Short mmCIF file of C-alpha atoms and ligand atoms in Angstrom, two decimals:
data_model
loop_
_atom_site.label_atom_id
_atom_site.label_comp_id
_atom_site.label_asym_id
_atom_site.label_seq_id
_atom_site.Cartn_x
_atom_site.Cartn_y
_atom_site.Cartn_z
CA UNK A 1 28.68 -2.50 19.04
CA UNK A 2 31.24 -0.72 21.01
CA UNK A 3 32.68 -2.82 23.65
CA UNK A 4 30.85 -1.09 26.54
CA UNK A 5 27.58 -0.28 25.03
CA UNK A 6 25.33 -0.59 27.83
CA UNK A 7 23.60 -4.15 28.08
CA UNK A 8 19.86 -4.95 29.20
CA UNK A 9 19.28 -7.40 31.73
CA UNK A 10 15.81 -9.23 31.52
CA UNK A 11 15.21 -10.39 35.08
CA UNK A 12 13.18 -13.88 34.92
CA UNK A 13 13.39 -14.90 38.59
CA UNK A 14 9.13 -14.11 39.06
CA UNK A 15 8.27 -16.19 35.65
CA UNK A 16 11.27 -18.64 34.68
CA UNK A 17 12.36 -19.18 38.23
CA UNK A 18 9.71 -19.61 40.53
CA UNK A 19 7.79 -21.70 37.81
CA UNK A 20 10.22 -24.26 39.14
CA UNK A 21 10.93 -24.00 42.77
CA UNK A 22 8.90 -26.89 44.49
CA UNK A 23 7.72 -24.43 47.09
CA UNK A 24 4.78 -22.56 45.74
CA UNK A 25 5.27 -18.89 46.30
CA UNK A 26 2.34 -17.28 48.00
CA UNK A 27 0.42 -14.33 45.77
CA UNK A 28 2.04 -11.84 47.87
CA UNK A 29 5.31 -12.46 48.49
CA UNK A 30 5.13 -13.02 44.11
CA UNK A 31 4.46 -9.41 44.14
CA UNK A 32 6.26 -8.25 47.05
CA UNK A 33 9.43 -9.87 45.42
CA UNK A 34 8.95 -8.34 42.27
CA UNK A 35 8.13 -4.79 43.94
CA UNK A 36 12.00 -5.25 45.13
CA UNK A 37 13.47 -6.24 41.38
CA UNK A 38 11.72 -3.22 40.46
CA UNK A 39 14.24 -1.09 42.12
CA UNK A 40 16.78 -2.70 39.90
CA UNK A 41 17.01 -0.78 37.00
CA UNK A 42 16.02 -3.99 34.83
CA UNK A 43 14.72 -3.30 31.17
CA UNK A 44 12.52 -5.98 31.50
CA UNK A 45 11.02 -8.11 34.31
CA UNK A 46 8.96 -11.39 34.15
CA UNK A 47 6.31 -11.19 36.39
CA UNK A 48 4.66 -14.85 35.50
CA UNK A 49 2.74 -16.33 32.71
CA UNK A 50 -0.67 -17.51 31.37
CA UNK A 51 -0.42 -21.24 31.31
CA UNK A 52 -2.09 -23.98 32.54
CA UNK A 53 -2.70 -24.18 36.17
CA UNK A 54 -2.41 -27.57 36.45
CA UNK A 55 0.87 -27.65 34.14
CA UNK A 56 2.33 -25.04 36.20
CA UNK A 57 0.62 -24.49 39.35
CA UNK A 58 3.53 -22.22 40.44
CA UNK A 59 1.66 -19.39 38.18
CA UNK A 60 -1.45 -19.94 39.17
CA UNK A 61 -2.59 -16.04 40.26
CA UNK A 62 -0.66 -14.34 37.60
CA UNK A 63 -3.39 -11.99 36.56
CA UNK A 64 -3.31 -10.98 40.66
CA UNK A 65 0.39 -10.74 41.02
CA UNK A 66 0.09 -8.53 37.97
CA UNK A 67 -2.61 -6.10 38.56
CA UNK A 68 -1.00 -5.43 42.26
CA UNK A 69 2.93 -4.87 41.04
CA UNK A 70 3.78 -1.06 41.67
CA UNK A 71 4.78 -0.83 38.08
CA UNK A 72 7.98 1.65 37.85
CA UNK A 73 8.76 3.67 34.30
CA UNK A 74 11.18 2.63 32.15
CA UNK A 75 11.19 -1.33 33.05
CA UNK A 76 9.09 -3.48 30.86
CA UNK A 77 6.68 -5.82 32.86
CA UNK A 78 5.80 -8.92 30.65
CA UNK A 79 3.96 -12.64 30.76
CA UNK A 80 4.57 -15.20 28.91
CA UNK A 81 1.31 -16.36 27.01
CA UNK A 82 0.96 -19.83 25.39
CA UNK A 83 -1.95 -20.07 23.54
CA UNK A 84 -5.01 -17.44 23.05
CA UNK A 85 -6.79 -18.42 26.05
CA UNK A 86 -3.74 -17.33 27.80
CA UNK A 87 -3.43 -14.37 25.32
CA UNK A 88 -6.94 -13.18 26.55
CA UNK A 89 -6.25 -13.74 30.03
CA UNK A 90 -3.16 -11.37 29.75
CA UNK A 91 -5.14 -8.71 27.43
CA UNK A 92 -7.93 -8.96 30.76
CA UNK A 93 -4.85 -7.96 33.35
CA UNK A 94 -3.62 -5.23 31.29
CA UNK A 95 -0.53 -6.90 30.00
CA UNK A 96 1.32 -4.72 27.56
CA UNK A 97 4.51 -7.02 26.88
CA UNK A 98 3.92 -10.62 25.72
CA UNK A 99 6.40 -13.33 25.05
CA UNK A 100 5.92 -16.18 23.19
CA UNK A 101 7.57 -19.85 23.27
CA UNK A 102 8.29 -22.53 21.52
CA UNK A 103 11.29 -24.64 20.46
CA UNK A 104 14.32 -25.75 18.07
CA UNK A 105 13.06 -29.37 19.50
CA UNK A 106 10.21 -31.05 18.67
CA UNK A 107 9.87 -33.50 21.39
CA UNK A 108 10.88 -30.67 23.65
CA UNK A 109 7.76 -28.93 22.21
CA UNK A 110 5.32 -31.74 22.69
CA UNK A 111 6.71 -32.21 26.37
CA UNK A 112 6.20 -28.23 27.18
CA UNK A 113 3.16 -27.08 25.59
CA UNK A 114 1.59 -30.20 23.97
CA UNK A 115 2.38 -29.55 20.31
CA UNK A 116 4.59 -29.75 17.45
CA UNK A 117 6.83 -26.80 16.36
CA UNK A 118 4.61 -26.35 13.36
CA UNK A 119 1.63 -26.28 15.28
CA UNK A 120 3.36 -23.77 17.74
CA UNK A 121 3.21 -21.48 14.98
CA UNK A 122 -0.15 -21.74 14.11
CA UNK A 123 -1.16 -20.92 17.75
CA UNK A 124 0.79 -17.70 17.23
CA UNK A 125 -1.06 -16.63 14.14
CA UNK A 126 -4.31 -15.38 16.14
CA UNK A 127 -1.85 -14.10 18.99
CA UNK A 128 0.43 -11.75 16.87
CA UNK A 129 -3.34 -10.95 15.21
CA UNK A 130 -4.63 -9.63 18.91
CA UNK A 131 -1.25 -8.21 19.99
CA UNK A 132 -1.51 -5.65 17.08
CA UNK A 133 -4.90 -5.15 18.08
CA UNK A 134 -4.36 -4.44 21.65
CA UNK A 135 -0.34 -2.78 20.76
CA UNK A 136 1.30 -5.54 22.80
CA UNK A 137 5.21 -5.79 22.29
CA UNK A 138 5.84 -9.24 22.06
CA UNK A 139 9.22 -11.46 22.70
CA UNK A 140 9.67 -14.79 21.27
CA UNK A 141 11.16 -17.66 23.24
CA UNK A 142 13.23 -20.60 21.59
CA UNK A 143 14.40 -23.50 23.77
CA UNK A 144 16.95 -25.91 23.48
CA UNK A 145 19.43 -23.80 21.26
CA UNK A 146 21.66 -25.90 21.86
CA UNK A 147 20.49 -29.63 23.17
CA UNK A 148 17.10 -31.18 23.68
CA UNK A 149 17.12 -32.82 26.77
CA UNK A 150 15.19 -35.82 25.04
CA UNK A 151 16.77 -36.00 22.05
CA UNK A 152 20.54 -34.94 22.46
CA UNK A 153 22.21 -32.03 19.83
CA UNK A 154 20.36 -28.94 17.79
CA UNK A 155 21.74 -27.88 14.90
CA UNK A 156 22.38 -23.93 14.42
CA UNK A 157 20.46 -24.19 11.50
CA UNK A 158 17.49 -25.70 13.33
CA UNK A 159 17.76 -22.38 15.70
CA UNK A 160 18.03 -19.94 12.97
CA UNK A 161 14.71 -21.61 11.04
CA UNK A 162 12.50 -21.18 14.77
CA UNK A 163 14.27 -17.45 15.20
CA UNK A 164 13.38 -16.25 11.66
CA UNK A 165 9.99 -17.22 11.46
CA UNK A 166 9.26 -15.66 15.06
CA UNK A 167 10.94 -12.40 13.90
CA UNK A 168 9.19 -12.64 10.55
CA UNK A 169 5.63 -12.94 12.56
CA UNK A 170 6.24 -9.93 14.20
CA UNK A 171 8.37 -10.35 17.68
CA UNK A 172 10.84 -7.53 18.50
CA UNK A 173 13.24 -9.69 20.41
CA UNK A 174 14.30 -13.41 20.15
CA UNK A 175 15.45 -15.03 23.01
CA UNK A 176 17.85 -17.79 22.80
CA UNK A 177 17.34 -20.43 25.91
CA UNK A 178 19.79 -22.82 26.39
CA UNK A 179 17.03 -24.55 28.48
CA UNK A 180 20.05 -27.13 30.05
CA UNK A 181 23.00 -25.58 30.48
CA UNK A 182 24.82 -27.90 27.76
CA UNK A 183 26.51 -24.84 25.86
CA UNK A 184 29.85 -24.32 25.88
CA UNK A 185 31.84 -21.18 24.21
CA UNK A 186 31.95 -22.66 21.09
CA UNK A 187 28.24 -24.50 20.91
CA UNK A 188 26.95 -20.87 21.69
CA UNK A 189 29.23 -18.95 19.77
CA UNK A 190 27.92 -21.38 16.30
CA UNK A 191 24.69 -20.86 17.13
CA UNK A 192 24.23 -17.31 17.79
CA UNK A 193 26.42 -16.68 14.66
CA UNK A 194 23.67 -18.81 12.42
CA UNK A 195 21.09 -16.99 14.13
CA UNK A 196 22.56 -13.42 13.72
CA UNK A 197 22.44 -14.35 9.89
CA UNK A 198 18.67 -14.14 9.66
CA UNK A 199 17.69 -12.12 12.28
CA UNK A 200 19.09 -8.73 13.41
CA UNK A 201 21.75 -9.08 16.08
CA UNK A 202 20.49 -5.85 18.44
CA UNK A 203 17.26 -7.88 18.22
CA UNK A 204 18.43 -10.83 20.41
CA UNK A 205 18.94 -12.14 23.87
CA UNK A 206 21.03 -14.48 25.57
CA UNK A 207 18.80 -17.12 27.79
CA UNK A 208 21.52 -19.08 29.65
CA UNK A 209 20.50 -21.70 32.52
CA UNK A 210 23.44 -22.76 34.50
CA UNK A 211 23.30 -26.28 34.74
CA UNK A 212 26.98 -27.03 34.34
CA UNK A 213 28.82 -23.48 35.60
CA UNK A 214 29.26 -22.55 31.43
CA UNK A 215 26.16 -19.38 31.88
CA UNK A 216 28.92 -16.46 32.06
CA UNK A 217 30.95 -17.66 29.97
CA UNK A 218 28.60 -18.27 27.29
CA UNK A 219 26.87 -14.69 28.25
CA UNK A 220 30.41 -13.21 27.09
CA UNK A 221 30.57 -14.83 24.21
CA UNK A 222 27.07 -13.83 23.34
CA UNK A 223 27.79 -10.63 23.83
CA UNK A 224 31.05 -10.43 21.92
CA UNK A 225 29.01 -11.71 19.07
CA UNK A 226 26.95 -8.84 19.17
CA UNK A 227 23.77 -9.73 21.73
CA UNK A 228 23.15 -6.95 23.86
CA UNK A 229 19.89 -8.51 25.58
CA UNK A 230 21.01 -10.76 28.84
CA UNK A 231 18.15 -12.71 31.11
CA UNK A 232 19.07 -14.02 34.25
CA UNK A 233 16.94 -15.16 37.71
CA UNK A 234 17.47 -13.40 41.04
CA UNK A 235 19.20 -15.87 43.33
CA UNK A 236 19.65 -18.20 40.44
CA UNK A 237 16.33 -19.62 40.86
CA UNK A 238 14.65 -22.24 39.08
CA UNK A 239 15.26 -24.29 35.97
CA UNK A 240 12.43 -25.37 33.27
CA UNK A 241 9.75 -28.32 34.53
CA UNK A 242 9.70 -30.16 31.05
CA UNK A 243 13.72 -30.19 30.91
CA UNK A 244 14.16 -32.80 34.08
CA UNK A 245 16.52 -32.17 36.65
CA UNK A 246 19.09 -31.31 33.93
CA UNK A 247 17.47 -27.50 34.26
CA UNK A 248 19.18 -27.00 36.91
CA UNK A 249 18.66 -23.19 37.67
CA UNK A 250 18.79 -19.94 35.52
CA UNK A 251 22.06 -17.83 35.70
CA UNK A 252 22.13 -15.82 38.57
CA UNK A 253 21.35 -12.18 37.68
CA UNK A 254 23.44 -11.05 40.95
CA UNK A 255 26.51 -13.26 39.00
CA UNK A 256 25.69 -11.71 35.74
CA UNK A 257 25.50 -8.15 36.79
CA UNK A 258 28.97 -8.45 38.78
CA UNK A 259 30.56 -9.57 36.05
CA UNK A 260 29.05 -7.20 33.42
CA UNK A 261 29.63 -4.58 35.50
CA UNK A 262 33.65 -5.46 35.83
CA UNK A 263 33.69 -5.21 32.08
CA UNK A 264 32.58 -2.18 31.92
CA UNK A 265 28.97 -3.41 30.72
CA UNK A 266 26.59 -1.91 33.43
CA UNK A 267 28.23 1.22 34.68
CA UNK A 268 25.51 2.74 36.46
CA UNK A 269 23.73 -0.28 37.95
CA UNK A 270 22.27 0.19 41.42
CA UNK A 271 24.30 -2.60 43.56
CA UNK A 272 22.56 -1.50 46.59
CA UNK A 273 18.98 -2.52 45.38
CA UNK A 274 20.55 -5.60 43.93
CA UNK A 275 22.22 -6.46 46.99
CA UNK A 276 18.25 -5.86 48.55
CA UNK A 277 16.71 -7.88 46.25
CA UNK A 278 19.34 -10.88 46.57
CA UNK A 279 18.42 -10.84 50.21
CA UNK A 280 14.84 -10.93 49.25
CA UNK A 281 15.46 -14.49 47.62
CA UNK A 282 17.32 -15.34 50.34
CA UNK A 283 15.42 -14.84 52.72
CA UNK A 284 12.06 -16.20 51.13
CA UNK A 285 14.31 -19.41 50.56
CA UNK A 286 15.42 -19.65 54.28
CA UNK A 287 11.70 -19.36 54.94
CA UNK A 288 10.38 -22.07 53.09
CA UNK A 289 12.97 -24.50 54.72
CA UNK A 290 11.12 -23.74 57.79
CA UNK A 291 7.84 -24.42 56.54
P1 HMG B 301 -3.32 -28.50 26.63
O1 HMG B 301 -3.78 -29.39 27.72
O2 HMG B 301 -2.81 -29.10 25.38
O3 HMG B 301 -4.44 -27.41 26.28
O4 HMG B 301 -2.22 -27.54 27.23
P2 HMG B 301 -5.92 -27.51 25.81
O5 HMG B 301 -6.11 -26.36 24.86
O6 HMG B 301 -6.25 -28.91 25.33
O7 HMG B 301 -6.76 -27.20 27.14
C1 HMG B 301 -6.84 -28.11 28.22
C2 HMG B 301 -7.34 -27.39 29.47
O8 HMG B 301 -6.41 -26.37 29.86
C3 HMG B 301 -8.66 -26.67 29.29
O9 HMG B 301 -9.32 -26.67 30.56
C4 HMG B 301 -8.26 -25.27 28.96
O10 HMG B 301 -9.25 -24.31 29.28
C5 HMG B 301 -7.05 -25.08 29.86
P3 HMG B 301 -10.37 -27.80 30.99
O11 HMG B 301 -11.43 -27.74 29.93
O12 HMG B 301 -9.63 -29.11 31.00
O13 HMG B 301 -10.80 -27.35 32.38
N1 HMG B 301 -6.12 -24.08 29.32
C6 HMG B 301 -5.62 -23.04 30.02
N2 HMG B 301 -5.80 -22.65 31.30
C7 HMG B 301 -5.14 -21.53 31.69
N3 HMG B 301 -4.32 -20.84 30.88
C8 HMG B 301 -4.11 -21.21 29.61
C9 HMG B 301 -4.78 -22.36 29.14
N4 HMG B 301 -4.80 -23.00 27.95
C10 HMG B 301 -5.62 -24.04 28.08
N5 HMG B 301 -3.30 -20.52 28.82
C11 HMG B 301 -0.86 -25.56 27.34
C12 HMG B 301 -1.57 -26.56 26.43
C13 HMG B 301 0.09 -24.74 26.50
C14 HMG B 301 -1.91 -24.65 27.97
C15 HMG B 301 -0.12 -26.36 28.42
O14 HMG B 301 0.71 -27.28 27.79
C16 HMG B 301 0.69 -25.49 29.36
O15 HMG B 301 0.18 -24.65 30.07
N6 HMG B 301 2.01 -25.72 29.38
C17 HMG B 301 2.90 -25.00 30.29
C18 HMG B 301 4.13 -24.66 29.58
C19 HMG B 301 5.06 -23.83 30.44
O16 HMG B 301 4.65 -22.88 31.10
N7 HMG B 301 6.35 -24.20 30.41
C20 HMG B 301 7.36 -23.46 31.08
C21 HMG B 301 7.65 -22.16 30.35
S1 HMG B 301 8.71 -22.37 28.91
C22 HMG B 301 10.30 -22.30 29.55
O17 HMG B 301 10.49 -22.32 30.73
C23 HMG B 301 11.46 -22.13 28.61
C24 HMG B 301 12.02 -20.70 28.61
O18 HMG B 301 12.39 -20.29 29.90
C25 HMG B 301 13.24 -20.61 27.68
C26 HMG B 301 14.29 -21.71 27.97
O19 HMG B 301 14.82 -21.76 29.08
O20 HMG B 301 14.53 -22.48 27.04
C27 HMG B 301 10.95 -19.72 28.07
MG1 MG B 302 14.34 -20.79 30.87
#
């Protein structure tokens, strides 16, 4: 990859942070929120996911939020879908773009989405079945790349066995979460080199939270290894429920488009409708301290 081969930034804020703000988001400003990202030339945004309501009650209303977003061309609107009764749910709103998740952890697994990492899998089986059906792209999460927050270090290895099987079932991107912030240049660096020997580099993305201040860093490094797919959450927002407080908050895209764009990564990103959609966050933030 050249060094300033476009990258493509996978906005999370509406799914991976808002899933963990303590203030539920009404329906509408969901949707008027993600009306504003869509200004952004994103190449992806999460607008929520099919879980369980009373796992996640921040989601509750995704099929809503989805049908009303003004959906622009060119940007990739996608829900995250756990299990088939969230896979039908998403098929019933119209969802094109699915993602997947499981993780390199097994505790972190049972903790998240009440199974095993095998039994992860064999949820998937009937998905990936009705996705080709219904000609859904589908993404494929792995957490805790790096460290469980249960049960301390992940090997590489460990990453590279989840990644490979979720490419081999189908997914056309693998995103690589470090769920709590733990990586550092060199954890990330190991791991997306392990990874990038089973599954095809242009075929990954970099899922950094920012728990300790390490996200850009790491990012860079990601991308120096190859990855060309960066998510990141509007405002920094949110963090992952099942990871404790050590989730502290997903890299701020605002932060990650800045700096990309320094290096010559993002040349012809709108900063005004960034700026506007920072604000947004802002603002809905300020709100909910008054409420
Ligand atoms: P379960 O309780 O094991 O499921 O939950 P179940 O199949 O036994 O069903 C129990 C009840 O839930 C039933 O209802 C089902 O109908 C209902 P009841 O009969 O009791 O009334 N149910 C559902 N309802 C709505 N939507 C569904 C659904 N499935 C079952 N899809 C389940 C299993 C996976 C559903 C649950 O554990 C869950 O929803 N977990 C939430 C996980 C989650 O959203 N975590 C955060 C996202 S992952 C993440 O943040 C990491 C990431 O950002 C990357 C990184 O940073 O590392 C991606
Ligand atoms: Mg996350």
């Amino acid at each position: 990859m050249s060094m300033f081969s476009p990258i493509k930034i996978v906005e999370v804020g509406p799914r991976d942070g808002l899933q963990n703000e303590q203030q539920v988001w009404s329906t509408s400003d969901r949707i008027a929120f993600i009306n504003t990202l869509s200004d952004c030339p994103f190449h992806e945004i999460e607008v929520g996911s099919f879980v369980s309501p009373k796992w996640i009650p921040q989601m509750a209303e995704t099929d809503g939020v989805f049908k009303a977003v003004v959906q622009k061309p060119g940007i990739l609107y996608s829900c995250l879908v756990p299990n088939e009764v969230g896979l039908r749910k998403a098929v019933e709103a119209k969802v094109k773009n699915i993602s997947i998740f499981t993780a390199a952890s097994e505790i972190f697994n049972q903790k998240n989405i009440n199974c095993s990492i095998e039994e992860s899998f064999n949820r998937f089986v009937p998905i990936m079945e009705a996705a080709k059906i219904h000609r859904l792209r589908v993404r494929g999460y792995v957490s805790c790349v790096i460290e469980c927050p249960y049960t301390g270090a992940i090997l590489p290895t460990q990453v590279a066995e989840v990644a490979a099987r979720l490419y081999a079932m189908g997914c056309e991107e693998i995103s690589l979460g470090d769920t709590i912030g733990k990586g550092t240049p060199a954890t990330i660096h190991a791991m997306v080199d392990a990874v990038r020997q089973v599954v095809p580099v242009e075929k990954l993305a970099i899922h950094c939270h920012d728990t300790y201040g390490n996200a850009i860093e790491n990012i860079l490094v990601a991308i120096e290894a190859g990855v060309q797919v960066v998510d990141s959450a509007m405002g920094g927002l949110g963090g992952c429920p099942y990871a404790g407080s050590q989730a502290k908050g997903n890299v701020a895209t605002e932060t990650v488009v800045k700096t990309l764009r320094l290096k010559g990564y993002l040349p012809d990103f709108d900063m005004i409708a960034l700026e506007r959609a920072s604000q947004f966050v802002g603002g809905r933030k300020t709100k909910a301290h008054r409420t």
